[in-house]
Amino acid sequence: MKMHATEIIAKKRDAERLSTDEICWIVNAFVSGKVPDYQMAAFSMAICIQGMHEEEVYALSMAMLESGTTLEWPTDTRPLIDKHSTGGVGDKVSLVLAPLLACCDLRVPMISGRGLGITGGTLDKLESIPGFRTDLSLAQMQQQVQDVGCTITGTSSQIAPADQRWYTLRDVTATVPSLALITSSIMCKKLAEGLDALVLDVKCGSGTSMQTAEDARRLASSMAHLGQKMGVTTSALISNMDQPLGKMLGNAVEVNEAVDILEGKGPDSVRAITIALGCEALLAAKIESETEAAKTRLASLLDSGQAREKFSNMVTSQGGDLDAPRKVAKSLVLCSKQSGFVHAIHAGTLGRSVVQLGGGRQTLGGAIDRSVGIELCVEVGDAVDAGQELVRIFASSPPEQPWIDTLYDAIEINPQSSKVPPLIIDRVTSDGHPIQD
Ligand code: URA
């Protein structure tokens, strides 16, 4: 039967269930260029608004996976494992975790993304390292994983090409927050890697797509079920994204913070979530059987500089120079107008502020400025005095007053001290909750 994009879009607009054939047809037609971006943008918005049933999410993920190839690996004693985050403001964990896990005799073929909506992207961050390449061929990627233990690279015309095209479109059409689209986008890449186990960091709060813990659990459960169904041991941590992760937000400045963590320094929150996700990976891969032993091993690899050395090897192997200076824009400081306690730092507003500085894209294929960003000088729960530094802004041109006012509003200061929310909220495995968008 001949299919038409407009009919499939209209069906989803009217909340009807799509058949597997219809889903496969539109994904393949998009990849081959028969369905243009404007129709795929309309289709994405219809999915965002109407959702998809579990069978549709499965069909969509499979169609996106089958748009490219699945990696096959030489037999090796080292398990294949990866971690992926649903995206959060200041989330630079992948940069640290890939080399850290490679130090534990795991192979990590990490396929990552660029900035998505208000959240920064691992590939954009890494490209602030002079020379670093995120477009490795399949052969280069596989060779590097065998030799170095890890790679962080992008989707391509060979691996999950449907996600490569769709991801950039979703970034600039406000169609990121959808359980169906996030599940299929993440899982098609991760299943294409040919993994033994997958660890997910599902963010929850104002700086990400899932605003409530319940929505985050449903997303985690959707991905964990799919992973299990496809024979990949999958678990997820649900973590707090009401305040940004760490102090640095932007591209080059986040690489700097990731290097600090790799040297055993840096903010406690970034180190803690990295180690928690690393423990999940070591237990899933049966490299360790006790959480405490896994934590100790990961912490000592950070503190001894071994993880930093592995990161440096990965960067060199991908053409980058970690010792070359990374460009960071001129800074200016905003000071507190009052004394009190930091009650909230709204991650969503800060993520949007970085995009507006030029750190993220606002149009398809738009250039980004990797040198801009924001450094938080305080975190939730801190006491502050009037006149104390609140944030440092790295900007290529002086920010306008409304932008500065919005930034001030994003950091709430109260007279009374506030409770610091937990960083890790929950853990979800494939026997979690039912899936329904
Ligand atoms: N990461 C992805 O790869 N895709 C999404 O949709 C969200 C986060």
Short mmCIF file of C-alpha atoms and ligand atoms in Angstrom, two decimals:
data_model
loop_
_atom_site.label_atom_id
_atom_site.label_comp_id
_atom_site.label_asym_id
_atom_site.label_seq_id
_atom_site.Cartn_x
_atom_site.Cartn_y
_atom_site.Cartn_z
CA MET A 1 0.00 0.00 0.00
CA LYS A 2 1.33 3.44 -0.91
CA MET A 3 1.92 5.57 2.19
CA HIS A 4 1.85 9.35 2.59
CA ALA A 5 3.63 11.35 5.28
CA THR A 6 0.68 13.71 5.73
CA GLU A 7 -1.67 10.80 6.53
CA ILE A 8 0.71 9.34 9.10
CA ILE A 9 1.21 12.77 10.71
CA ALA A 10 -2.57 13.35 10.80
CA LYS A 11 -3.16 9.93 12.42
CA LYS A 12 -0.72 10.73 15.22
CA ARG A 13 -2.14 14.27 15.54
CA ASP A 14 -5.54 12.65 16.12
CA ALA A 15 -4.07 10.28 18.76
CA GLU A 16 -4.47 7.15 16.64
CA ARG A 17 -2.10 4.22 17.00
CA LEU A 18 0.38 3.79 14.12
CA SER A 19 1.19 0.40 12.63
CA THR A 20 4.74 -0.94 12.54
CA ASP A 21 4.67 -0.57 8.73
CA GLU A 22 3.71 3.10 8.96
CA ILE A 23 6.46 3.80 11.52
CA CYS A 24 9.10 1.97 9.45
CA TRP A 25 7.99 3.75 6.31
CA ILE A 26 8.23 7.28 7.72
CA VAL A 27 11.60 6.64 9.42
CA ASN A 28 13.11 5.17 6.23
CA ALA A 29 11.59 7.86 4.01
CA PHE A 30 13.07 10.53 6.30
CA VAL A 31 16.53 8.94 6.21
CA SER A 32 16.46 8.67 2.41
CA GLY A 33 15.33 12.30 2.07
CA LYS A 34 11.83 11.55 0.71
CA VAL A 35 10.20 13.01 3.82
CA PRO A 36 11.51 16.55 4.34
CA ASP A 37 12.47 18.12 7.66
CA TYR A 38 9.25 20.15 7.91
CA GLN A 39 7.08 17.04 7.80
CA MET A 40 9.30 15.23 10.30
CA ALA A 41 9.11 18.29 12.57
CA ALA A 42 5.29 18.14 12.43
CA PHE A 43 5.38 14.39 13.09
CA SER A 44 7.70 14.95 16.08
CA MET A 45 5.36 17.55 17.57
CA ALA A 46 2.37 15.21 17.11
CA ILE A 47 4.29 12.48 18.99
CA CYS A 48 5.28 14.95 21.73
CA ILE A 49 1.66 15.95 22.25
CA GLN A 50 -0.16 12.64 21.74
CA GLY A 51 2.49 10.14 22.91
CA MET A 52 2.91 6.58 21.71
CA HIS A 53 1.90 3.17 23.00
CA GLU A 54 4.52 0.64 24.06
CA GLU A 55 4.30 -1.28 20.74
CA GLU A 56 4.78 1.96 18.78
CA VAL A 57 7.83 2.91 20.88
CA TYR A 58 9.30 -0.52 20.22
CA ALA A 59 8.61 -0.28 16.46
CA LEU A 60 10.10 3.22 16.34
CA SER A 61 13.25 2.15 18.19
CA MET A 62 13.70 -0.88 15.93
CA ALA A 63 13.15 1.15 12.75
CA MET A 64 15.78 3.67 13.92
CA LEU A 65 18.20 0.90 14.91
CA GLU A 66 17.74 -0.86 11.56
CA SER A 67 18.34 2.38 9.64
CA GLY A 68 22.03 1.51 10.20
CA THR A 69 24.24 -1.36 11.20
CA THR A 70 24.87 -3.07 14.56
CA LEU A 71 28.49 -3.43 15.64
CA GLU A 72 30.06 -6.85 15.92
CA TRP A 73 33.09 -7.26 18.14
CA PRO A 74 36.12 -9.56 18.31
CA THR A 75 35.87 -12.12 21.11
CA ASP A 76 37.51 -10.61 24.16
CA THR A 77 37.37 -11.16 27.90
CA ARG A 78 36.49 -7.50 28.41
CA PRO A 79 32.69 -6.91 28.53
CA LEU A 80 31.17 -4.18 26.32
CA ILE A 81 29.38 -1.58 28.37
CA ASP A 82 28.09 1.97 28.04
CA LYS A 83 26.32 4.71 29.92
CA HIS A 84 23.92 7.31 28.50
CA SER A 85 22.17 10.28 30.10
CA THR A 86 18.79 11.68 29.12
CA GLY A 87 20.45 15.10 29.22
CA GLY A 88 20.92 17.69 31.90
CA VAL A 89 22.43 21.12 32.44
CA GLY A 90 26.12 20.81 33.39
CA ASP A 91 26.16 17.03 32.83
CA LYS A 92 29.74 16.20 31.85
CA VAL A 93 29.74 12.71 33.40
CA SER A 94 30.28 10.81 30.11
CA LEU A 95 33.66 12.51 29.61
CA VAL A 96 34.83 11.07 32.92
CA LEU A 97 33.03 7.74 32.97
CA ALA A 98 34.12 6.37 29.57
CA PRO A 99 37.87 6.43 30.43
CA LEU A 100 37.18 5.46 34.05
CA LEU A 101 35.39 2.27 32.98
CA ALA A 102 38.05 1.53 30.38
CA CYS A 103 40.56 1.51 33.27
CA CYS A 104 38.51 -1.34 34.81
CA ASP A 105 38.97 -3.70 31.85
CA LEU A 106 35.71 -2.79 30.17
CA ARG A 107 35.29 -1.83 26.52
CA VAL A 108 33.25 1.37 26.11
CA PRO A 109 32.07 2.19 22.55
CA MET A 110 30.18 5.36 23.54
CA ILE A 111 28.03 6.94 20.81
CA SER A 112 26.96 10.35 22.09
CA GLY A 113 24.98 13.37 20.98
CA ARG A 114 25.26 17.11 20.52
CA GLY A 115 23.38 19.75 22.51
CA LEU A 116 19.67 18.99 22.71
CA GLY A 117 17.24 21.75 23.70
CA ILE A 118 18.59 23.44 26.82
CA THR A 119 21.02 20.64 27.65
CA GLY A 120 24.61 20.59 26.39
CA GLY A 121 25.97 17.73 24.29
CA THR A 122 29.01 15.55 24.95
CA LEU A 123 30.24 15.87 21.33
CA ASP A 124 29.99 19.67 21.34
CA LYS A 125 31.94 19.75 24.60
CA LEU A 126 34.68 17.42 23.35
CA GLU A 127 35.09 19.45 20.17
CA SER A 128 36.39 22.33 22.30
CA ILE A 129 39.58 20.24 22.61
CA PRO A 130 41.70 21.37 19.62
CA GLY A 131 41.78 18.67 16.92
CA PHE A 132 39.34 16.27 18.61
CA ARG A 133 37.32 14.26 16.04
CA THR A 134 33.79 13.00 16.75
CA ASP A 135 33.22 11.51 13.29
CA LEU A 136 35.21 8.29 13.48
CA SER A 137 34.46 5.58 10.91
CA LEU A 138 33.19 2.25 12.21
CA ALA A 139 36.60 0.66 11.65
CA GLN A 140 38.42 3.49 13.49
CA MET A 141 35.95 3.38 16.34
CA GLN A 142 36.28 -0.36 16.77
CA GLN A 143 40.06 -0.31 16.53
CA GLN A 144 40.25 2.39 19.18
CA VAL A 145 37.96 0.51 21.56
CA GLN A 146 40.10 -2.60 21.19
CA ASP A 147 43.36 -0.64 21.64
CA VAL A 148 42.52 2.13 24.14
CA GLY A 149 39.39 0.65 25.75
CA CYS A 150 37.04 3.54 24.99
CA THR A 151 35.84 6.05 22.43
CA ILE A 152 33.28 8.84 22.45
CA THR A 153 32.01 9.52 18.95
CA GLY A 154 28.82 10.44 17.06
CA THR A 155 26.08 8.74 15.06
CA SER A 156 26.85 8.48 11.34
CA SER A 157 25.48 7.38 8.00
CA GLN A 158 26.39 3.86 9.16
CA ILE A 159 25.28 3.84 12.80
CA ALA A 160 21.74 5.00 13.68
CA PRO A 161 21.51 7.50 10.76
CA ALA A 162 17.83 8.07 11.57
CA ASP A 163 18.84 9.46 14.95
CA GLN A 164 21.62 11.54 13.39
CA ARG A 165 19.09 13.48 11.28
CA TRP A 166 16.16 13.47 13.68
CA TYR A 167 18.20 14.55 16.74
CA THR A 168 19.35 17.83 15.14
CA LEU A 169 15.79 18.57 14.06
CA ARG A 170 14.33 17.91 17.52
CA ASP A 171 16.97 20.19 19.04
CA VAL A 172 15.56 23.28 17.29
CA THR A 173 11.84 22.44 17.10
CA ALA A 174 11.02 22.12 20.84
CA THR A 175 10.35 18.41 20.37
CA VAL A 176 12.80 16.94 22.85
CA PRO A 177 10.49 16.13 25.78
CA SER A 178 8.74 12.93 24.69
CA LEU A 179 9.09 9.51 26.28
CA ALA A 180 8.76 7.85 22.86
CA LEU A 181 11.31 10.09 21.11
CA ILE A 182 13.87 9.97 23.92
CA THR A 183 13.56 6.19 24.33
CA SER A 184 13.99 5.51 20.62
CA SER A 185 16.77 8.10 20.16
CA ILE A 186 18.86 6.74 23.03
CA MET A 187 18.13 3.04 22.60
CA CYS A 188 18.72 2.86 18.84
CA LYS A 189 22.28 4.17 19.38
CA LYS A 190 22.97 2.00 22.38
CA LEU A 191 21.57 -1.18 20.80
CA ALA A 192 23.63 -0.50 17.66
CA GLU A 193 26.78 -0.62 19.83
CA GLY A 194 26.35 -4.39 20.40
CA LEU A 195 26.64 -4.05 24.21
CA ASP A 196 26.54 -6.58 27.04
CA ALA A 197 25.18 -4.02 29.53
CA LEU A 198 23.89 -0.46 29.61
CA VAL A 199 23.60 2.03 32.47
CA LEU A 200 21.26 4.99 32.12
CA ASP A 201 21.21 8.28 34.00
CA VAL A 202 17.63 9.52 33.78
CA LYS A 203 17.51 13.13 34.87
CA CYS A 204 14.54 14.63 36.67
CA GLY A 205 13.75 18.30 37.34
CA SER A 206 13.63 21.76 35.77
CA GLY A 207 16.86 21.32 33.76
CA THR A 208 15.69 18.35 31.72
CA SER A 209 12.76 16.83 29.81
CA MET A 210 11.20 14.87 32.67
CA GLN A 211 10.09 17.31 35.33
CA THR A 212 8.73 14.84 37.90
CA ALA A 213 10.18 11.69 39.45
CA GLU A 214 7.15 9.76 38.20
CA ASP A 215 7.77 10.79 34.56
CA ALA A 216 11.48 10.00 34.94
CA ARG A 217 10.64 6.53 36.32
CA ARG A 218 8.36 5.86 33.33
CA LEU A 219 11.12 6.91 30.91
CA ALA A 220 13.70 4.79 32.76
CA SER A 221 11.37 1.82 32.75
CA SER A 222 10.62 2.24 29.03
CA MET A 223 14.34 2.11 28.17
CA ALA A 224 15.17 -0.66 30.67
CA HIS A 225 12.39 -2.88 29.24
CA LEU A 226 13.57 -2.31 25.71
CA GLY A 227 17.19 -3.07 26.63
CA GLN A 228 16.19 -6.27 28.40
CA LYS A 229 13.98 -7.34 25.49
CA MET A 230 16.99 -6.95 23.18
CA GLY A 231 19.29 -8.95 25.46
CA VAL A 232 21.20 -6.02 27.00
CA THR A 233 21.29 -5.89 30.82
CA THR A 234 19.95 -2.39 31.50
CA SER A 235 19.51 -0.39 34.70
CA ALA A 236 18.90 3.29 35.38
CA LEU A 237 19.54 5.77 38.15
CA ILE A 238 17.06 8.63 38.46
CA SER A 239 19.03 11.74 39.42
CA ASN A 240 18.16 15.27 40.42
CA MET A 241 18.34 18.00 37.75
CA ASP A 242 16.60 20.85 39.59
CA GLN A 243 19.99 22.49 40.05
CA PRO A 244 22.77 22.12 37.44
CA LEU A 245 25.33 19.35 37.90
CA GLY A 246 28.64 20.80 39.07
CA LYS A 247 29.82 24.38 38.79
CA MET A 248 30.61 24.74 35.08
CA LEU A 249 27.98 25.10 32.32
CA GLY A 250 29.02 25.45 28.68
CA ASN A 251 31.37 23.52 26.39
CA ALA A 252 35.08 24.29 26.99
CA VAL A 253 34.47 25.10 30.67
CA GLU A 254 32.75 21.72 31.18
CA VAL A 255 35.73 19.91 29.64
CA ASN A 256 37.91 21.76 32.16
CA GLU A 257 35.69 20.59 35.02
CA ALA A 258 35.67 17.01 33.69
CA VAL A 259 39.49 17.06 33.65
CA ASP A 260 39.44 18.26 37.28
CA ILE A 261 37.26 15.27 38.22
CA LEU A 262 39.62 12.96 36.32
CA GLU A 263 42.43 14.37 38.46
CA GLY A 264 40.58 13.56 41.71
CA LYS A 265 39.44 17.18 42.17
CA GLY A 266 36.27 19.06 41.12
CA PRO A 267 32.78 19.30 42.64
CA ASP A 268 31.55 16.48 44.91
CA SER A 269 28.24 16.15 43.03
CA VAL A 270 29.90 15.31 39.69
CA ARG A 271 32.29 12.87 41.34
CA ALA A 272 29.45 11.22 43.32
CA ILE A 273 27.17 10.60 40.33
CA THR A 274 30.10 9.42 38.20
CA ILE A 275 31.05 6.87 40.85
CA ALA A 276 27.42 5.77 41.39
CA LEU A 277 26.93 5.15 37.64
CA GLY A 278 30.35 3.47 37.47
CA CYS A 279 29.32 1.10 40.30
CA GLU A 280 26.19 0.14 38.32
CA ALA A 281 28.41 -0.65 35.34
CA LEU A 282 30.99 -2.69 37.28
CA LEU A 283 28.26 -4.73 38.99
CA ALA A 284 26.31 -5.27 35.73
CA ALA A 285 29.51 -6.42 33.98
CA LYS A 286 30.36 -8.64 36.97
CA ILE A 287 33.75 -6.96 37.30
CA GLU A 288 32.91 -6.38 40.98
CA SER A 289 30.29 -8.07 43.12
CA GLU A 290 30.10 -5.56 46.01
CA THR A 291 29.13 -1.90 45.73
CA GLU A 292 31.70 -0.78 48.32
CA ALA A 293 34.57 -2.50 46.50
CA ALA A 294 33.42 -0.97 43.20
CA LYS A 295 33.31 2.52 44.76
CA THR A 296 36.77 2.19 46.24
CA ARG A 297 38.22 1.00 42.94
CA LEU A 298 36.65 3.86 40.96
CA ALA A 299 37.67 6.50 43.52
CA SER A 300 41.28 5.33 43.51
CA LEU A 301 41.42 5.39 39.68
CA LEU A 302 40.35 9.05 39.81
CA ASP A 303 42.68 9.98 42.65
CA SER A 304 45.74 8.22 41.20
CA GLY A 305 45.47 9.98 37.81
CA GLN A 306 44.99 6.69 35.90
CA ALA A 307 41.58 7.75 34.58
CA ARG A 308 43.07 11.08 33.47
CA GLU A 309 45.82 9.18 31.61
CA LYS A 310 43.20 7.02 29.86
CA PHE A 311 41.20 10.13 28.86
CA SER A 312 44.37 11.67 27.47
CA ASN A 313 45.03 8.48 25.44
CA MET A 314 41.46 8.56 24.09
CA VAL A 315 41.79 12.24 23.12
CA THR A 316 45.12 11.64 21.36
CA SER A 317 43.73 8.63 19.52
CA GLN A 318 40.86 10.84 18.24
CA GLY A 319 43.25 13.51 16.98
CA GLY A 320 42.89 15.91 19.91
CA ASP A 321 45.47 17.70 22.02
CA LEU A 322 44.44 17.82 25.67
CA ASP A 323 47.39 20.06 26.58
CA ALA A 324 46.58 22.72 23.97
CA PRO A 325 44.69 25.69 25.45
CA ARG A 326 40.90 25.53 25.16
CA LYS A 327 39.42 28.91 24.34
CA VAL A 328 37.31 30.39 27.15
CA ALA A 329 35.64 33.79 26.65
CA LYS A 330 36.36 36.86 28.83
CA SER A 331 34.57 36.71 32.17
CA LEU A 332 32.48 39.03 34.29
CA VAL A 333 31.18 38.40 37.80
CA LEU A 334 27.71 38.87 39.28
CA CYS A 335 27.56 39.39 43.05
CA SER A 336 24.72 38.68 45.45
CA LYS A 337 22.40 41.61 46.18
CA GLN A 338 21.42 40.16 49.55
CA SER A 339 22.57 37.91 52.39
CA GLY A 340 20.86 34.60 53.13
CA PHE A 341 20.91 30.99 51.98
CA VAL A 342 20.75 29.63 48.43
CA HIS A 343 17.32 28.01 48.24
CA ALA A 344 17.24 27.03 44.54
CA ILE A 345 19.31 27.35 41.35
CA HIS A 346 16.93 26.85 38.44
CA ALA A 347 18.74 24.55 36.02
CA GLY A 348 16.24 25.16 33.19
CA THR A 349 16.83 28.92 33.21
CA LEU A 350 20.61 28.49 33.35
CA GLY A 351 20.54 26.00 30.46
CA ARG A 352 18.52 28.49 28.36
CA SER A 353 20.93 31.29 29.36
CA VAL A 354 23.92 29.29 28.04
CA VAL A 355 22.09 28.63 24.74
CA GLN A 356 21.35 32.38 24.47
CA LEU A 357 25.03 33.21 25.05
CA GLY A 358 25.73 31.10 21.93
CA GLY A 359 26.66 27.85 23.69
CA GLY A 360 23.76 25.94 22.06
CA ARG A 361 21.95 25.99 18.71
CA GLN A 362 18.74 27.89 18.02
CA THR A 363 18.42 26.96 14.34
CA LEU A 364 19.18 23.83 12.31
CA GLY A 365 22.93 23.49 11.71
CA GLY A 366 23.64 26.76 13.53
CA ALA A 367 27.18 27.40 14.73
CA ILE A 368 27.91 27.37 18.44
CA ASP A 369 30.43 29.26 20.51
CA ARG A 370 32.31 26.71 22.60
CA SER A 371 34.12 29.40 24.60
CA VAL A 372 31.03 30.77 26.39
CA GLY A 373 29.48 29.55 29.62
CA ILE A 374 28.60 30.13 33.24
CA GLU A 375 30.43 29.20 36.44
CA LEU A 376 28.33 28.83 39.57
CA CYS A 377 30.17 30.10 42.64
CA VAL A 378 27.46 28.80 45.04
CA GLU A 379 25.24 25.74 45.36
CA VAL A 380 21.89 25.03 46.99
CA GLY A 381 22.20 25.18 50.79
CA ASP A 382 25.19 27.58 50.85
CA ALA A 383 25.13 30.70 53.05
CA VAL A 384 25.85 33.90 51.08
CA ASP A 385 26.68 37.46 52.05
CA ALA A 386 25.59 40.53 50.10
CA GLY A 387 28.41 41.36 47.67
CA GLN A 388 29.69 37.76 47.52
CA GLU A 389 30.32 36.28 44.05
CA LEU A 390 27.32 34.31 42.77
CA VAL A 391 28.23 33.51 39.17
CA ARG A 392 30.98 34.17 36.67
CA ILE A 393 29.82 34.63 33.06
CA PHE A 394 32.06 33.77 30.10
CA ALA A 395 30.67 35.77 27.17
CA SER A 396 31.98 36.80 23.76
CA SER A 397 30.01 40.07 23.92
CA PRO A 398 28.61 41.86 26.98
CA PRO A 399 25.24 40.26 27.99
CA GLU A 400 22.17 42.52 27.95
CA GLN A 401 20.49 43.63 31.19
CA PRO A 402 17.32 41.46 30.78
CA TRP A 403 19.55 38.37 30.38
CA ILE A 404 21.43 39.33 33.56
CA ASP A 405 18.14 39.95 35.45
CA THR A 406 16.89 36.50 34.44
CA LEU A 407 20.10 34.94 35.74
CA TYR A 408 19.69 36.72 39.09
CA ASP A 409 16.09 35.45 39.30
CA ALA A 410 17.29 31.89 38.67
CA ILE A 411 19.28 31.91 41.92
CA GLU A 412 16.79 32.12 44.79
CA ILE A 413 18.13 33.37 48.10
CA ASN A 414 16.01 33.01 51.26
CA PRO A 415 16.58 34.26 54.80
CA GLN A 416 16.27 30.68 56.19
CA SER A 417 18.53 27.75 55.36
CA SER A 418 17.12 25.14 52.95
CA LYS A 419 17.31 21.37 52.77
CA VAL A 420 19.68 20.12 50.07
CA PRO A 421 17.75 17.66 47.84
CA PRO A 422 19.26 14.18 47.30
CA LEU A 423 21.31 13.77 44.11
CA ILE A 424 20.14 10.21 43.38
CA ILE A 425 16.41 9.70 43.71
CA ASP A 426 15.80 6.11 42.64
CA ARG A 427 17.04 3.07 40.72
CA VAL A 428 14.99 1.35 38.02
CA THR A 429 15.54 -2.03 36.37
CA SER A 430 13.55 -3.81 33.69
CA ASP A 431 11.05 -5.17 36.22
CA GLY A 432 10.05 -1.53 36.96
CA HIS A 433 6.86 0.23 36.04
CA PRO A 434 4.61 -0.24 32.98
CA ILE A 435 5.33 1.92 29.93
CA GLN A 436 2.84 4.33 28.41
CA ASP A 437 3.55 7.82 27.08
N1 URA B 1 19.99 11.74 24.54
C1 URA B 1 19.70 11.24 23.30
O1 URA B 1 20.56 10.62 22.66
N2 URA B 1 18.49 11.45 22.80
C2 URA B 1 17.51 12.08 23.47
O2 URA B 1 16.42 12.21 22.96
C3 URA B 1 17.82 12.60 24.76
C4 URA B 1 19.08 12.41 25.27
#
